[in-house]
Structure formats: structure tokens, C-alpha cells
């Protein structure tokens, strides 16, 4: 199958992933308004064609926050990539490094920040963080990211409480989520030394 468009990737993902994983990655909270809006917004983008130009040397290189990238491809933070493949975020980091894309490591990743730095030492990486109710955890994560060569922080501020969504609970186990909901996000449970290794912060304190 040739892959050209986002739709091609979507079809392939649906074919390859098991049902739970597909539902998780294809999710939208609540009534999915934001999810739909996002698709519609992207569909309004047009590529401006410039004809009768010299196209023998094409260059898509650009910069993000002062870092050079060969083309504007960045991987947004996406939690629990091991649902899609056992190699999870480490595989994504290696792929990103190989093609020169920027990867943002979700703080809901199973792989630790160390795993990612080791898997793709030359890759451009940023760390995703939530302003946790536990300020020490926030500071700890920031310092560690800095030490491990993450060049920027992607701060997510629109999740004061978890959205209405069942798939995550089903996949990780309801008790697991409920027990740690005071930390707002399942991944942070690991900070509490539960040692489940479902997080990029897990067991590293
Ligand atoms: C399965 C899934 C997991 C995500 N995990 C995170 C996350 O851990 N942290 C975060 O800040 N955003 C997370 N997001 C949000 C994405 O990074 C992105 O901002 C959002 O999907 C909007 O971009 P889009 O319209 O291209 O999907 C997740 C999104 C999806 C679909």
C-alpha cells in the first residue's frame, strides 16, 4: 500500500491496530467537537502553488525555537505508544532521528526520558509536561529533561481534569486510573513508586 495522505496512514493504522488500540489513538473527548474542528481546520489549508519557478533545488528546511529541522515535521506528544507497538516511543524516537524530525516525548509515555535519550542520542527532542499539582514533580521533570538533552518543554495546560473517555481506563485498568487521578494524569502514578512503568517519569525518582 502506497502511503501519500494522512487518510492513507489512518486506513493502514485501522487495519494494523487491534480494536482497543485503534479506539485509543482515534479518540476525541466528550462529543468530539474539538476532534472534528481540527480535521475541518486542516482541510482549509491550501498549498500555494508558485509556477514557472526554478524547482531544481528544493529545500523545506526551517527552524523551530531556534533549532534547525530539515522539513517542518514534528511529532506531537502522544501517550501510551506501546498500545500500537511493543517498542513504543523508542521506535518513534529512532524513526524521528533517522529522518531528522523533531519528537516531543509525552509524559504519558512508557519509555523513560533516559530510554529516549539512549535510543536516539542524536535526535532533536522536546519534553511534554503538565503543571502538576505536585510542584516538586514538575520541577524534577524539568531538571531531568534539561539534563538529558531535551531542548524545550511543551506545556499542556488544557487538562485540569481528565476528559470523558473510556478506552484509557479499560486498557490500564480502572483502579489504576482512579487511584492516581489526584495527579490528573495516569502517567504520574509512577512518581508515586507504583513501578508499573507506564510512564516516562516512572520509577526514576
Ligand atoms: C492518542 C493521543 C494521545 C495524546 N497524548 C498527549 C499527551 O500525552 N500530552 C499532550 O500534551 N497531548 C497529547 N495529545 C494531544 C496531541 O499531542 C495533539 O495536540 C492533539 O492531538 C491535536 O493535534 P491533532 O489535531 O493533529 O490531532 C494526544 C492526542 C492523542 C490523539
PDB file of C-alpha atoms and ligand atoms in Angstrom:
ATOM      1  CA  UNK A   1       0.000   0.000   0.000  1.00  0.00           C
ATOM      2  CA  UNK A   2       1.442   3.365  -1.030  1.00  0.00           C
ATOM      3  CA  UNK A   3       1.172   5.991   1.686  1.00  0.00           C
ATOM      4  CA  UNK A   4       0.636   9.544   0.483  1.00  0.00           C
ATOM      5  CA  UNK A   5      -2.003  11.211   2.590  1.00  0.00           C
ATOM      6  CA  UNK A   6      -2.993  11.304   6.239  1.00  0.00           C
ATOM      7  CA  UNK A   7      -6.039   9.298   5.220  1.00  0.00           C
ATOM      8  CA  UNK A   8      -3.770   6.540   3.854  1.00  0.00           C
ATOM      9  CA  UNK A   9      -1.986   6.334   7.205  1.00  0.00           C
ATOM     10  CA  UNK A  10      -5.314   6.322   9.002  1.00  0.00           C
ATOM     11  CA  UNK A  11      -6.589   3.403   6.907  1.00  0.00           C
ATOM     12  CA  UNK A  12      -3.383   1.440   7.470  1.00  0.00           C
ATOM     13  CA  UNK A  13      -3.461   2.118  11.220  1.00  0.00           C
ATOM     14  CA  UNK A  14      -7.036   0.889  11.450  1.00  0.00           C
ATOM     15  CA  UNK A  15      -6.059  -2.270   9.604  1.00  0.00           C
ATOM     16  CA  UNK A  16      -2.956  -2.970  11.730  1.00  0.00           C
ATOM     17  CA  UNK A  17      -4.041  -1.979  15.238  1.00  0.00           C
ATOM     18  CA  UNK A  18      -6.264  -4.064  17.421  1.00  0.00           C
ATOM     19  CA  UNK A  19      -9.673  -2.577  18.203  1.00  0.00           C
ATOM     20  CA  UNK A  20      -8.804  -1.112  21.632  1.00  0.00           C
ATOM     21  CA  UNK A  21      -5.610   0.483  20.412  1.00  0.00           C
ATOM     22  CA  UNK A  22      -7.364   1.948  17.365  1.00  0.00           C
ATOM     23  CA  UNK A  23     -10.049   3.444  19.587  1.00  0.00           C
ATOM     24  CA  UNK A  24      -7.448   4.911  21.885  1.00  0.00           C
ATOM     25  CA  UNK A  25      -5.439   6.597  19.130  1.00  0.00           C
ATOM     26  CA  UNK A  26      -8.511   7.693  17.211  1.00  0.00           C
ATOM     27  CA  UNK A  27     -10.175   9.184  20.228  1.00  0.00           C
ATOM     28  CA  UNK A  28     -11.800  12.514  20.922  1.00  0.00           C
ATOM     29  CA  UNK A  29     -13.161  13.624  24.252  1.00  0.00           C
ATOM     30  CA  UNK A  30     -16.815  14.168  25.010  1.00  0.00           C
ATOM     31  CA  UNK A  31     -18.839  14.813  21.857  1.00  0.00           C
ATOM     32  CA  UNK A  32     -15.709  15.079  19.725  1.00  0.00           C
ATOM     33  CA  UNK A  33     -16.347  18.693  18.690  1.00  0.00           C
ATOM     34  CA  UNK A  34     -12.692  19.604  19.003  1.00  0.00           C
ATOM     35  CA  UNK A  35     -11.669  16.484  17.117  1.00  0.00           C
ATOM     36  CA  UNK A  36     -13.979  17.392  14.198  1.00  0.00           C
ATOM     37  CA  UNK A  37     -12.960  21.055  14.256  1.00  0.00           C
ATOM     38  CA  UNK A  38      -9.341  20.065  13.993  1.00  0.00           C
ATOM     39  CA  UNK A  39      -9.970  17.991  10.852  1.00  0.00           C
ATOM     40  CA  UNK A  40     -12.011  20.811   9.313  1.00  0.00           C
ATOM     41  CA  UNK A  41      -9.363  23.397  10.156  1.00  0.00           C
ATOM     42  CA  UNK A  42      -6.653  21.341   8.463  1.00  0.00           C
ATOM     43  CA  UNK A  43      -8.841  20.814   5.418  1.00  0.00           C
ATOM     44  CA  UNK A  44      -8.962  24.598   4.911  1.00  0.00           C
ATOM     45  CA  UNK A  45      -5.191  24.806   4.425  1.00  0.00           C
ATOM     46  CA  UNK A  46      -4.132  25.167   0.824  1.00  0.00           C
ATOM     47  CA  UNK A  47      -0.709  24.784  -0.682  1.00  0.00           C
ATOM     48  CA  UNK A  48       0.046  27.981  -2.564  1.00  0.00           C
ATOM     49  CA  UNK A  49       1.331  26.987  -5.947  1.00  0.00           C
ATOM     50  CA  UNK A  50       4.104  29.020  -7.450  1.00  0.00           C
ATOM     51  CA  UNK A  51       4.501  28.134 -11.085  1.00  0.00           C
ATOM     52  CA  UNK A  52       7.284  28.959 -13.525  1.00  0.00           C
ATOM     53  CA  UNK A  53       9.909  28.849 -10.779  1.00  0.00           C
ATOM     54  CA  UNK A  54      13.271  27.084 -10.688  1.00  0.00           C
ATOM     55  CA  UNK A  55      12.484  23.900  -8.748  1.00  0.00           C
ATOM     56  CA  UNK A  56      15.761  22.083  -9.364  1.00  0.00           C
ATOM     57  CA  UNK A  57      16.864  22.817  -5.775  1.00  0.00           C
ATOM     58  CA  UNK A  58      14.064  22.423  -3.317  1.00  0.00           C
ATOM     59  CA  UNK A  59      14.529  22.985   0.385  1.00  0.00           C
ATOM     60  CA  UNK A  60      11.988  22.574   3.156  1.00  0.00           C
ATOM     61  CA  UNK A  61      14.446  23.288   5.965  1.00  0.00           C
ATOM     62  CA  UNK A  62      13.235  25.571   8.710  1.00  0.00           C
ATOM     63  CA  UNK A  63      13.728  26.252  12.410  1.00  0.00           C
ATOM     64  CA  UNK A  64      11.600  25.648  15.491  1.00  0.00           C
ATOM     65  CA  UNK A  65      12.523  27.638  18.585  1.00  0.00           C
ATOM     66  CA  UNK A  66      15.925  28.194  17.086  1.00  0.00           C
ATOM     67  CA  UNK A  67      16.594  24.525  16.254  1.00  0.00           C
ATOM     68  CA  UNK A  68      17.151  23.575  12.619  1.00  0.00           C
ATOM     69  CA  UNK A  69      14.991  20.855  11.105  1.00  0.00           C
ATOM     70  CA  UNK A  70      15.187  19.585   7.513  1.00  0.00           C
ATOM     71  CA  UNK A  71      11.422  19.960   6.990  1.00  0.00           C
ATOM     72  CA  UNK A  72       8.532  21.043   9.187  1.00  0.00           C
ATOM     73  CA  UNK A  73       7.677  17.636  10.606  1.00  0.00           C
ATOM     74  CA  UNK A  74       7.308  17.410  14.365  1.00  0.00           C
ATOM     75  CA  UNK A  75       5.759  14.565  16.351  1.00  0.00           C
ATOM     76  CA  UNK A  76       3.313  15.889  18.909  1.00  0.00           C
ATOM     77  CA  UNK A  77       3.197  14.325  22.366  1.00  0.00           C
ATOM     78  CA  UNK A  78       1.186  11.126  22.168  1.00  0.00           C
ATOM     79  CA  UNK A  79       0.808   8.989  25.268  1.00  0.00           C
ATOM     80  CA  UNK A  80       0.981   5.194  25.509  1.00  0.00           C
ATOM     81  CA  UNK A  81       2.568   4.420  22.148  1.00  0.00           C
ATOM     82  CA  UNK A  82       3.180   0.858  23.308  1.00  0.00           C
ATOM     83  CA  UNK A  83      -0.508   0.225  22.602  1.00  0.00           C
ATOM     84  CA  UNK A  84       0.480   0.424  18.935  1.00  0.00           C
ATOM     85  CA  UNK A  85       3.776  -1.491  19.114  1.00  0.00           C
ATOM     86  CA  UNK A  86       5.847  -3.042  21.927  1.00  0.00           C
ATOM     87  CA  UNK A  87       8.819  -0.817  21.049  1.00  0.00           C
ATOM     88  CA  UNK A  88       6.607   2.242  21.664  1.00  0.00           C
ATOM     89  CA  UNK A  89       8.300   5.634  21.990  1.00  0.00           C
ATOM     90  CA  UNK A  90      11.796   4.255  21.497  1.00  0.00           C
ATOM     91  CA  UNK A  91      10.867   3.169  17.981  1.00  0.00           C
ATOM     92  CA  UNK A  92       9.333   6.583  17.321  1.00  0.00           C
ATOM     93  CA  UNK A  93      12.478   8.286  18.618  1.00  0.00           C
ATOM     94  CA  UNK A  94      14.699   6.181  16.350  1.00  0.00           C
ATOM     95  CA  UNK A  95      12.498   6.877  13.328  1.00  0.00           C
ATOM     96  CA  UNK A  96      12.440  10.597  14.103  1.00  0.00           C
ATOM     97  CA  UNK A  97      16.211  10.660  14.460  1.00  0.00           C
ATOM     98  CA  UNK A  98      16.663   8.789  11.160  1.00  0.00           C
ATOM     99  CA  UNK A  99      14.608  11.308   9.177  1.00  0.00           C
ATOM    100  CA  UNK A 100      15.542  14.423  11.165  1.00  0.00           C
ATOM    101  CA  UNK A 101      12.093  15.064  12.592  1.00  0.00           C
ATOM    102  CA  UNK A 102      11.521  16.604  16.000  1.00  0.00           C
ATOM    103  CA  UNK A 103       9.935  14.351  18.625  1.00  0.00           C
ATOM    104  CA  UNK A 104       8.039  15.565  21.656  1.00  0.00           C
ATOM    105  CA  UNK A 105       8.055  12.858  24.324  1.00  0.00           C
ATOM    106  CA  UNK A 106       4.707  12.609  26.070  1.00  0.00           C
ATOM    107  CA  UNK A 107       4.874  12.496  29.830  1.00  0.00           C
ATOM    108  CA  UNK A 108       2.341   9.689  29.422  1.00  0.00           C
ATOM    109  CA  UNK A 109       4.926   7.581  27.635  1.00  0.00           C
ATOM    110  CA  UNK A 110       6.034   4.243  28.978  1.00  0.00           C
ATOM    111  CA  UNK A 111       9.635   4.783  27.931  1.00  0.00           C
ATOM    112  CA  UNK A 112      11.603   6.956  30.283  1.00  0.00           C
ATOM    113  CA  UNK A 113      13.424  10.107  29.246  1.00  0.00           C
ATOM    114  CA  UNK A 114      16.666   8.126  29.646  1.00  0.00           C
ATOM    115  CA  UNK A 115      15.362   5.396  27.287  1.00  0.00           C
ATOM    116  CA  UNK A 116      14.656   8.005  24.631  1.00  0.00           C
ATOM    117  CA  UNK A 117      17.989   9.794  25.025  1.00  0.00           C
ATOM    118  CA  UNK A 118      19.740   6.434  24.714  1.00  0.00           C
ATOM    119  CA  UNK A 119      17.640   5.105  21.801  1.00  0.00           C
ATOM    120  CA  UNK A 120      18.177   8.207  19.682  1.00  0.00           C
ATOM    121  CA  UNK A 121      21.131  10.157  21.074  1.00  0.00           C
ATOM    122  CA  UNK A 122      21.372  12.456  18.054  1.00  0.00           C
ATOM    123  CA  UNK A 123      17.641  13.141  17.739  1.00  0.00           C
ATOM    124  CA  UNK A 124      16.087  16.521  18.392  1.00  0.00           C
ATOM    125  CA  UNK A 125      13.766  16.022  21.368  1.00  0.00           C
ATOM    126  CA  UNK A 126      11.448  18.145  23.458  1.00  0.00           C
ATOM    127  CA  UNK A 127       9.666  17.076  26.647  1.00  0.00           C
ATOM    128  CA  UNK A 128       5.952  17.346  27.304  1.00  0.00           C
ATOM    129  CA  UNK A 129       4.925  18.424  30.767  1.00  0.00           C
ATOM    130  CA  UNK A 130       1.764  19.221  32.658  1.00  0.00           C
ATOM    131  CA  UNK A 131       1.816  21.729  35.520  1.00  0.00           C
ATOM    132  CA  UNK A 132       1.294  19.032  38.139  1.00  0.00           C
ATOM    133  CA  UNK A 133      -0.379  19.770  41.443  1.00  0.00           C
ATOM    134  CA  UNK A 134       2.835  18.433  42.958  1.00  0.00           C
ATOM    135  CA  UNK A 135       5.245  21.261  42.131  1.00  0.00           C
ATOM    136  CA  UNK A 136       8.244  19.153  43.115  1.00  0.00           C
ATOM    137  CA  UNK A 137       7.328  16.634  40.456  1.00  0.00           C
ATOM    138  CA  UNK A 138       7.084  19.433  37.894  1.00  0.00           C
ATOM    139  CA  UNK A 139      10.490  20.773  38.820  1.00  0.00           C
ATOM    140  CA  UNK A 140      12.013  17.311  38.935  1.00  0.00           C
ATOM    141  CA  UNK A 141      10.746  16.561  35.423  1.00  0.00           C
ATOM    142  CA  UNK A 142      12.045  19.860  34.053  1.00  0.00           C
ATOM    143  CA  UNK A 143      15.524  19.427  35.552  1.00  0.00           C
ATOM    144  CA  UNK A 144      15.756  15.885  34.304  1.00  0.00           C
ATOM    145  CA  UNK A 145      14.648  16.829  30.788  1.00  0.00           C
ATOM    146  CA  UNK A 146      17.272  19.548  30.732  1.00  0.00           C
ATOM    147  CA  UNK A 147      19.994  17.147  31.858  1.00  0.00           C
ATOM    148  CA  UNK A 148      19.046  14.587  29.225  1.00  0.00           C
ATOM    149  CA  UNK A 149      19.250  16.961  26.279  1.00  0.00           C
ATOM    150  CA  UNK A 150      15.569  17.791  25.752  1.00  0.00           C
ATOM    151  CA  UNK A 151      15.752  21.213  24.133  1.00  0.00           C
ATOM    152  CA  UNK A 152      12.343  22.623  25.048  1.00  0.00           C
ATOM    153  CA  UNK A 153       9.283  21.940  27.158  1.00  0.00           C
ATOM    154  CA  UNK A 154       5.812  21.537  25.683  1.00  0.00           C
ATOM    155  CA  UNK A 155       3.497  22.578  28.484  1.00  0.00           C
ATOM    156  CA  UNK A 156      -0.039  21.231  28.275  1.00  0.00           C
ATOM    157  CA  UNK A 157      -2.450  23.423  30.199  1.00  0.00           C
ATOM    158  CA  UNK A 158      -5.866  22.350  28.977  1.00  0.00           C
ATOM    159  CA  UNK A 159      -6.344  19.246  31.118  1.00  0.00           C
ATOM    160  CA  UNK A 160      -7.265  20.413  34.617  1.00  0.00           C
ATOM    161  CA  UNK A 161      -9.321  17.208  34.920  1.00  0.00           C
ATOM    162  CA  UNK A 162      -9.329  14.095  32.723  1.00  0.00           C
ATOM    163  CA  UNK A 163     -11.878  14.208  29.888  1.00  0.00           C
ATOM    164  CA  UNK A 164     -14.703  11.746  29.466  1.00  0.00           C
ATOM    165  CA  UNK A 165     -13.162   8.790  27.779  1.00  0.00           C
ATOM    166  CA  UNK A 166     -13.304   5.080  28.479  1.00  0.00           C
ATOM    167  CA  UNK A 167     -10.554   3.464  26.432  1.00  0.00           C
ATOM    168  CA  UNK A 168      -7.647   4.511  28.650  1.00  0.00           C
ATOM    169  CA  UNK A 169      -9.357   3.155  31.756  1.00  0.00           C
ATOM    170  CA  UNK A 170     -10.084  -0.128  30.014  1.00  0.00           C
ATOM    171  CA  UNK A 171      -6.537  -0.519  28.802  1.00  0.00           C
ATOM    172  CA  UNK A 172      -4.726   0.376  32.003  1.00  0.00           C
ATOM    173  CA  UNK A 173      -7.311  -0.883  34.465  1.00  0.00           C
ATOM    174  CA  UNK A 174      -9.913   1.238  36.184  1.00  0.00           C
ATOM    175  CA  UNK A 175      -8.403   1.147  39.688  1.00  0.00           C
ATOM    176  CA  UNK A 176      -5.098   2.275  38.349  1.00  0.00           C
ATOM    177  CA  UNK A 177      -6.589   5.424  36.897  1.00  0.00           C
ATOM    178  CA  UNK A 178      -8.909   6.192  39.779  1.00  0.00           C
ATOM    179  CA  UNK A 179      -6.167   5.702  42.410  1.00  0.00           C
ATOM    180  CA  UNK A 180      -3.979   8.298  40.838  1.00  0.00           C
ATOM    181  CA  UNK A 181      -6.493  10.736  39.459  1.00  0.00           C
ATOM    182  CA  UNK A 182      -5.464  13.351  42.018  1.00  0.00           C
ATOM    183  CA  UNK A 183      -2.317  13.635  39.951  1.00  0.00           C
ATOM    184  CA  UNK A 184      -4.517  14.461  36.973  1.00  0.00           C
ATOM    185  CA  UNK A 185      -2.941  12.085  34.542  1.00  0.00           C
ATOM    186  CA  UNK A 186      -2.320   8.375  34.673  1.00  0.00           C
ATOM    187  CA  UNK A 187       1.373   8.548  33.866  1.00  0.00           C
ATOM    188  CA  UNK A 188       2.260  10.366  37.025  1.00  0.00           C
ATOM    189  CA  UNK A 189       1.253   7.385  39.102  1.00  0.00           C
ATOM    190  CA  UNK A 190       4.785   6.212  38.558  1.00  0.00           C
ATOM    191  CA  UNK A 191       6.159   9.089  40.557  1.00  0.00           C
ATOM    192  CA  UNK A 192       4.371   7.510  43.480  1.00  0.00           C
ATOM    193  CA  UNK A 193       6.641   4.500  43.029  1.00  0.00           C
ATOM    194  CA  UNK A 194       3.932   2.142  41.885  1.00  0.00           C
ATOM    195  CA  UNK A 195       6.553   0.894  39.443  1.00  0.00           C
ATOM    196  CA  UNK A 196       4.119  -0.014  36.703  1.00  0.00           C
ATOM    197  CA  UNK A 197       6.443   1.524  34.102  1.00  0.00           C
ATOM    198  CA  UNK A 198       3.660   3.078  32.101  1.00  0.00           C
ATOM    199  CA  UNK A 199       5.394   6.437  32.159  1.00  0.00           C
ATOM    200  CA  UNK A 200       8.354   8.434  31.019  1.00  0.00           C
ATOM    201  CA  UNK A 201       8.757   9.507  34.642  1.00  0.00           C
ATOM    202  CA  UNK A 202       8.136   6.043  36.082  1.00  0.00           C
ATOM    203  CA  UNK A 203      10.398   4.661  38.762  1.00  0.00           C
ATOM    204  CA  UNK A 204      13.068   7.261  38.148  1.00  0.00           C
ATOM    205  CA  UNK A 205      12.675   9.257  41.341  1.00  0.00           C
TER     206      UNK A 205
HETATM  207  C1  LIG B   1      -3.850   9.240  21.389  1.00  0.00           C
HETATM  208  C2  LIG B   1      -3.430  10.627  21.765  1.00  0.00           C
HETATM  209  C3  LIG B   1      -2.583  10.826  22.843  1.00  0.00           C
HETATM  210  C4  LIG B   1      -2.172  12.111  23.191  1.00  0.00           C
HETATM  211  N1  LIG B   1      -1.324  12.277  24.245  1.00  0.00           N
HETATM  212  C5  LIG B   1      -0.948  13.525  24.603  1.00  0.00           C
HETATM  213  C6  LIG B   1      -0.060  13.725  25.703  1.00  0.00           C
HETATM  214  O1  LIG B   1       0.401  12.791  26.351  1.00  0.00           O
HETATM  215  N2  LIG B   1       0.270  15.000  26.027  1.00  0.00           N
HETATM  216  C7  LIG B   1      -0.214  16.072  25.329  1.00  0.00           C
HETATM  217  O2  LIG B   1       0.121  17.204  25.671  1.00  0.00           O
HETATM  218  N3  LIG B   1      -1.038  15.913  24.262  1.00  0.00           N
HETATM  219  C8  LIG B   1      -1.418  14.671  23.897  1.00  0.00           C
HETATM  220  N4  LIG B   1      -2.253  14.506  22.822  1.00  0.00           N
HETATM  221  C9  LIG B   1      -2.650  15.685  22.033  1.00  0.00           C
HETATM  222  C10 LIG B   1      -1.778  15.795  20.781  1.00  0.00           C
HETATM  223  O3  LIG B   1      -0.419  15.993  21.098  1.00  0.00           O
HETATM  224  C11 LIG B   1      -2.249  16.947  19.870  1.00  0.00           C
HETATM  225  O4  LIG B   1      -2.037  18.178  20.493  1.00  0.00           O
HETATM  226  C12 LIG B   1      -3.705  16.858  19.551  1.00  0.00           C
HETATM  227  O5  LIG B   1      -3.988  15.547  19.113  1.00  0.00           O
HETATM  228  C13 LIG B   1      -4.104  17.898  18.474  1.00  0.00           C
HETATM  229  O6  LIG B   1      -3.432  17.680  17.293  1.00  0.00           O
HETATM  230  P1  LIG B   1      -4.163  16.997  16.024  1.00  0.00           P
HETATM  231  O7  LIG B   1      -5.308  17.876  15.682  1.00  0.00           O
HETATM  232  O8  LIG B   1      -3.097  16.941  14.975  1.00  0.00           O
HETATM  233  O9  LIG B   1      -4.591  15.620  16.485  1.00  0.00           O
HETATM  234  C14 LIG B   1      -2.654  13.226  22.454  1.00  0.00           C
HETATM  235  C15 LIG B   1      -3.501  13.020  21.364  1.00  0.00           C
HETATM  236  C16 LIG B   1      -3.891  11.755  21.018  1.00  0.00           C
HETATM  237  C17 LIG B   1      -4.816  11.570  19.845  1.00  0.00           C
END
